[in-house]
């Protein structure tokens, strides 16, 4: 899939993984909508990409109605949707018996509810692109802690496991129309959200962006349900 008259929407795009993915998609020629909560930071990200084909849509996806409004803004600007990358998310560190209900709700709202609220109205547009080109893609940035549970991030890992289940089920529903869902599960990535972890074993965000490039290069006959990105050495959190 190349970017000839194709459009992508990327959440969490003001920094880290989302910005790295958006940069890769811009290089492939995609029209883009960048979504993040902070209006100033997402405007800087848009300007960094330096293309008039990139639109910034500031939104807090944890709020009711925000996901639908973002999709409408994207379609009004670009008219189609071929690729959706959900990178927005939050993970709060703490023992399972110490996290509050408010902390749990925040992680569920952004990691799970926002994903479903964004994908649900996007499906008809993705299916249209799938029928036209043979393949449309939804890539969800999950996490290895959704595969291999770890202490200290149990609620976060639960939401990431839910993302994997969502991708698996949604693909079975939508594959007949050319829409593929892939969960990308990296180890700890060197992003602002992981600044709490002092470690030499973090992955660069560009590694995650390269997995999206790979998914777009494969043919419509090829489906990759999940990609796991492990660190090459031991991860020591100080």
Tab-separated table of C-alpha atoms in Angstrom:
chain	number	residue	atom	x	y	z
A	1	UNK	CA	0.000	0.000	0.000
A	2	UNK	CA	1.520	3.284	-1.097
A	3	UNK	CA	0.149	6.725	-0.413
A	4	UNK	CA	-1.332	7.511	-3.841
A	5	UNK	CA	-4.628	9.185	-2.873
A	6	UNK	CA	-4.693	7.376	0.444
A	7	UNK	CA	-5.257	8.763	3.910
A	8	UNK	CA	-4.319	7.725	7.423
A	9	UNK	CA	-5.382	8.750	10.912
A	10	UNK	CA	-2.873	8.420	13.767
A	11	UNK	CA	-3.727	8.927	17.434
A	12	UNK	CA	-1.168	9.817	20.067
A	13	UNK	CA	0.734	11.532	17.279
A	14	UNK	CA	2.334	14.467	19.084
A	15	UNK	CA	5.373	12.469	20.241
A	16	UNK	CA	6.874	9.029	20.708
A	17	UNK	CA	5.473	6.093	18.778
A	18	UNK	CA	2.597	8.023	17.231
A	19	UNK	CA	4.851	10.727	15.813
A	20	UNK	CA	7.323	8.139	14.519
A	21	UNK	CA	4.501	6.296	12.753
A	22	UNK	CA	3.097	9.537	11.342
A	23	UNK	CA	6.547	10.447	10.026
A	24	UNK	CA	6.809	7.090	8.268
A	25	UNK	CA	3.357	7.489	6.728
A	26	UNK	CA	4.163	11.006	5.533
A	27	UNK	CA	7.294	9.652	3.861
A	28	UNK	CA	5.088	7.081	2.110
A	29	UNK	CA	2.899	9.886	0.761
A	30	UNK	CA	-0.212	9.495	2.897
A	31	UNK	CA	-2.601	12.324	3.642
A	32	UNK	CA	-2.639	12.475	7.435
A	33	UNK	CA	-4.728	13.441	10.418
A	34	UNK	CA	-2.689	13.674	13.611
A	35	UNK	CA	-4.585	13.338	16.882
A	36	UNK	CA	-3.369	14.212	20.379
A	37	UNK	CA	-4.727	15.926	23.455
A	38	UNK	CA	-2.438	18.983	23.561
A	39	UNK	CA	-3.247	21.504	20.769
A	40	UNK	CA	0.185	23.127	20.864
A	41	UNK	CA	2.148	19.879	20.739
A	42	UNK	CA	0.079	18.406	17.913
A	43	UNK	CA	0.501	21.643	15.932
A	44	UNK	CA	4.271	21.363	16.379
A	45	UNK	CA	4.131	17.747	15.195
A	46	UNK	CA	2.170	18.791	12.106
A	47	UNK	CA	4.662	21.542	11.328
A	48	UNK	CA	7.559	19.137	11.867
A	49	UNK	CA	6.230	16.888	9.117
A	50	UNK	CA	6.166	19.940	6.868
A	51	UNK	CA	3.413	18.974	4.445
A	52	UNK	CA	0.129	20.680	3.632
A	53	UNK	CA	-1.430	17.220	3.429
A	54	UNK	CA	-1.173	16.812	7.195
A	55	UNK	CA	-4.013	17.987	9.441
A	56	UNK	CA	-3.877	18.366	13.230
A	57	UNK	CA	-6.957	17.394	15.244
A	58	UNK	CA	-6.501	18.091	18.968
A	59	UNK	CA	-8.800	15.918	21.076
A	60	UNK	CA	-8.966	14.080	24.377
A	61	UNK	CA	-10.100	10.661	23.203
A	62	UNK	CA	-11.090	9.686	26.744
A	63	UNK	CA	-14.025	12.101	26.480
A	64	UNK	CA	-17.406	11.048	25.118
A	65	UNK	CA	-17.893	12.087	21.497
A	66	UNK	CA	-14.248	12.978	20.895
A	67	UNK	CA	-13.422	9.933	18.764
A	68	UNK	CA	-16.434	10.468	16.507
A	69	UNK	CA	-15.582	14.160	16.097
A	70	UNK	CA	-12.000	13.312	15.146
A	71	UNK	CA	-13.149	10.852	12.501
A	72	UNK	CA	-15.603	13.377	11.059
A	73	UNK	CA	-12.862	16.014	10.887
A	74	UNK	CA	-10.568	13.551	9.107
A	75	UNK	CA	-13.195	12.596	6.536
A	76	UNK	CA	-14.142	16.220	5.919
A	77	UNK	CA	-10.503	17.047	5.243
A	78	UNK	CA	-9.341	13.949	3.348
A	79	UNK	CA	-12.518	12.203	2.184
A	80	UNK	CA	-11.326	8.660	2.815
A	81	UNK	CA	-9.644	6.398	5.379
A	82	UNK	CA	-7.184	3.672	4.409
A	83	UNK	CA	-5.067	3.323	7.544
A	84	UNK	CA	-5.898	3.866	11.212
A	85	UNK	CA	-3.143	3.662	13.831
A	86	UNK	CA	-4.216	3.851	17.474
A	87	UNK	CA	-1.161	4.812	19.491
A	88	UNK	CA	-2.823	6.987	22.131
A	89	UNK	CA	-2.745	5.359	25.523
A	90	UNK	CA	-1.876	5.676	29.167
A	91	UNK	CA	-0.218	3.322	31.623
A	92	UNK	CA	-0.059	3.985	35.345
A	93	UNK	CA	2.520	2.245	37.498
A	94	UNK	CA	1.524	0.826	40.879
A	95	UNK	CA	0.547	-2.342	42.698
A	96	UNK	CA	-2.871	-3.717	41.809
A	97	UNK	CA	-4.098	-3.125	45.352
A	98	UNK	CA	-2.990	0.502	45.304
A	99	UNK	CA	-4.439	1.852	42.069
A	100	UNK	CA	-7.643	3.815	42.515
A	101	UNK	CA	-10.866	3.428	40.582
A	102	UNK	CA	-10.156	6.741	38.888
A	103	UNK	CA	-6.776	5.474	37.690
A	104	UNK	CA	-8.365	2.295	36.381
A	105	UNK	CA	-11.095	4.238	34.579
A	106	UNK	CA	-8.546	6.492	32.882
A	107	UNK	CA	-6.617	3.528	31.476
A	108	UNK	CA	-9.780	1.773	30.297
A	109	UNK	CA	-11.198	4.970	28.784
A	110	UNK	CA	-8.162	5.755	26.649
A	111	UNK	CA	-6.767	2.301	25.920
A	112	UNK	CA	-10.024	0.430	25.314
A	113	UNK	CA	-13.091	2.655	25.024
A	114	UNK	CA	-11.403	5.215	22.775
A	115	UNK	CA	-10.251	2.425	20.463
A	116	UNK	CA	-13.715	0.941	20.077
A	117	UNK	CA	-15.367	4.353	19.754
A	118	UNK	CA	-12.965	5.316	16.981
A	119	UNK	CA	-12.998	2.069	15.036
A	120	UNK	CA	-16.749	1.456	15.139
A	121	UNK	CA	-17.792	4.430	12.948
A	122	UNK	CA	-14.606	4.070	10.880
A	123	UNK	CA	-15.393	0.523	9.712
A	124	UNK	CA	-17.592	1.486	6.710
A	125	UNK	CA	-14.890	3.831	5.414
A	126	UNK	CA	-12.140	1.262	5.959
A	127	UNK	CA	-14.228	-1.366	4.184
A	128	UNK	CA	-14.707	0.981	1.247
A	129	UNK	CA	-10.931	1.428	1.024
A	130	UNK	CA	-10.450	-2.327	1.377
A	131	UNK	CA	-12.796	-3.036	-1.501
A	132	UNK	CA	-11.089	-0.399	-3.626
A	133	UNK	CA	-7.460	-1.382	-2.990
A	134	UNK	CA	-7.785	-4.901	-1.604
A	135	UNK	CA	-6.449	-3.890	1.805
A	136	UNK	CA	-7.077	-1.365	4.556
A	137	UNK	CA	-5.207	-1.487	7.854
A	138	UNK	CA	-5.947	-0.883	11.513
A	139	UNK	CA	-2.759	-1.086	13.587
A	140	UNK	CA	-3.176	-0.926	17.355
A	141	UNK	CA	-0.132	-0.192	19.486
A	142	UNK	CA	-0.579	-2.682	22.298
A	143	UNK	CA	2.255	-3.901	24.546
A	144	UNK	CA	4.188	-6.972	25.568
A	145	UNK	CA	2.634	-6.622	29.030
A	146	UNK	CA	-0.641	-7.542	27.341
A	147	UNK	CA	1.040	-10.805	26.321
A	148	UNK	CA	3.272	-11.458	29.320
A	149	UNK	CA	1.723	-9.883	32.462
A	150	UNK	CA	4.142	-8.040	34.725
A	151	UNK	CA	3.844	-6.812	38.324
A	152	UNK	CA	3.257	-3.123	38.831
A	153	UNK	CA	1.294	-2.618	35.611
A	154	UNK	CA	-1.551	-5.121	36.006
A	155	UNK	CA	-4.495	-2.847	35.031
A	156	UNK	CA	-2.475	-1.446	32.125
A	157	UNK	CA	-1.611	-4.956	30.966
A	158	UNK	CA	-5.283	-5.900	31.187
A	159	UNK	CA	-6.223	-3.072	28.812
A	160	UNK	CA	-3.457	-4.063	26.412
A	161	UNK	CA	-4.664	-7.673	26.413
A	162	UNK	CA	-8.121	-6.307	25.605
A	163	UNK	CA	-6.655	-4.490	22.605
A	164	UNK	CA	-5.204	-7.758	21.311
A	165	UNK	CA	-8.577	-9.471	21.701
A	166	UNK	CA	-10.300	-6.578	19.955
A	167	UNK	CA	-7.961	-6.819	16.966
A	168	UNK	CA	-8.428	-10.580	16.667
A	169	UNK	CA	-12.212	-10.381	16.754
A	170	UNK	CA	-12.536	-7.298	14.564
A	171	UNK	CA	-10.328	-8.855	11.905
A	172	UNK	CA	-12.592	-11.884	11.717
A	173	UNK	CA	-15.564	-9.591	11.206
A	174	UNK	CA	-13.992	-7.282	8.639
A	175	UNK	CA	-11.476	-9.398	6.706
A	176	UNK	CA	-14.007	-10.292	4.034
A	177	UNK	CA	-14.082	-6.600	3.105
A	178	UNK	CA	-10.305	-6.247	2.953
A	179	UNK	CA	-9.771	-4.690	6.392
A	180	UNK	CA	-6.902	-6.110	8.430
A	181	UNK	CA	-6.385	-5.578	12.168
A	182	UNK	CA	-2.913	-6.038	13.641
A	183	UNK	CA	-1.825	-5.671	17.264
A	184	UNK	CA	1.731	-4.394	17.626
A	185	UNK	CA	3.171	-5.405	20.995
A	186	UNK	CA	6.496	-3.764	21.812
A	187	UNK	CA	8.614	-3.996	24.913
A	188	UNK	CA	9.320	-0.736	26.717
A	189	UNK	CA	9.803	2.039	24.144
A	190	UNK	CA	11.887	5.177	24.603
A	191	UNK	CA	9.051	7.717	24.732
A	192	UNK	CA	8.051	10.562	27.080
A	193	UNK	CA	5.486	8.213	28.621
A	194	UNK	CA	8.251	5.820	29.667
A	195	UNK	CA	10.506	8.454	31.201
A	196	UNK	CA	9.848	6.951	34.644
A	197	UNK	CA	11.921	3.894	33.701
A	198	UNK	CA	15.683	4.373	33.830
A	199	UNK	CA	16.943	1.684	31.502
A	200	UNK	CA	19.337	1.112	28.635
A	201	UNK	CA	17.036	-1.515	27.157
A	202	UNK	CA	14.283	0.680	25.727
A	203	UNK	CA	13.387	0.304	22.058
A	204	UNK	CA	13.455	3.363	19.779
A	205	UNK	CA	10.023	4.495	18.610
A	206	UNK	CA	11.243	4.172	15.026
A	207	UNK	CA	11.338	0.383	15.437
A	208	UNK	CA	7.581	0.418	15.965
A	209	UNK	CA	7.117	2.695	12.960
A	210	UNK	CA	9.064	0.203	10.851
A	211	UNK	CA	6.544	-2.513	11.726
A	212	UNK	CA	3.793	-0.329	10.271
A	213	UNK	CA	5.853	0.142	7.109
A	214	UNK	CA	6.212	-3.635	6.909
A	215	UNK	CA	2.468	-4.187	7.275
A	216	UNK	CA	1.807	-1.733	4.458
A	217	UNK	CA	4.331	-3.463	2.188
A	218	UNK	CA	2.769	-6.909	2.480
A	219	UNK	CA	0.211	-7.961	-0.113
A	220	UNK	CA	-3.517	-8.222	0.451
A	221	UNK	CA	-3.049	-12.000	0.485
A	222	UNK	CA	-0.885	-11.748	3.617
A	223	UNK	CA	-2.304	-11.154	7.102
A	224	UNK	CA	-0.148	-10.518	10.178
A	225	UNK	CA	-2.332	-10.803	13.292
A	226	UNK	CA	0.288	-9.663	15.783
A	227	UNK	CA	3.857	-8.403	15.935
A	228	UNK	CA	5.903	-8.674	19.122
A	229	UNK	CA	8.990	-6.511	19.561
A	230	UNK	CA	11.263	-7.777	22.321
A	231	UNK	CA	14.383	-6.096	23.607
A	232	UNK	CA	17.603	-7.705	22.431
A	233	UNK	CA	18.984	-7.839	25.967
A	234	UNK	CA	17.731	-7.877	29.553
A	235	UNK	CA	15.592	-4.915	30.570
A	236	UNK	CA	16.646	-3.575	33.945
A	237	UNK	CA	14.454	-0.932	35.527
A	238	UNK	CA	16.375	1.125	38.092
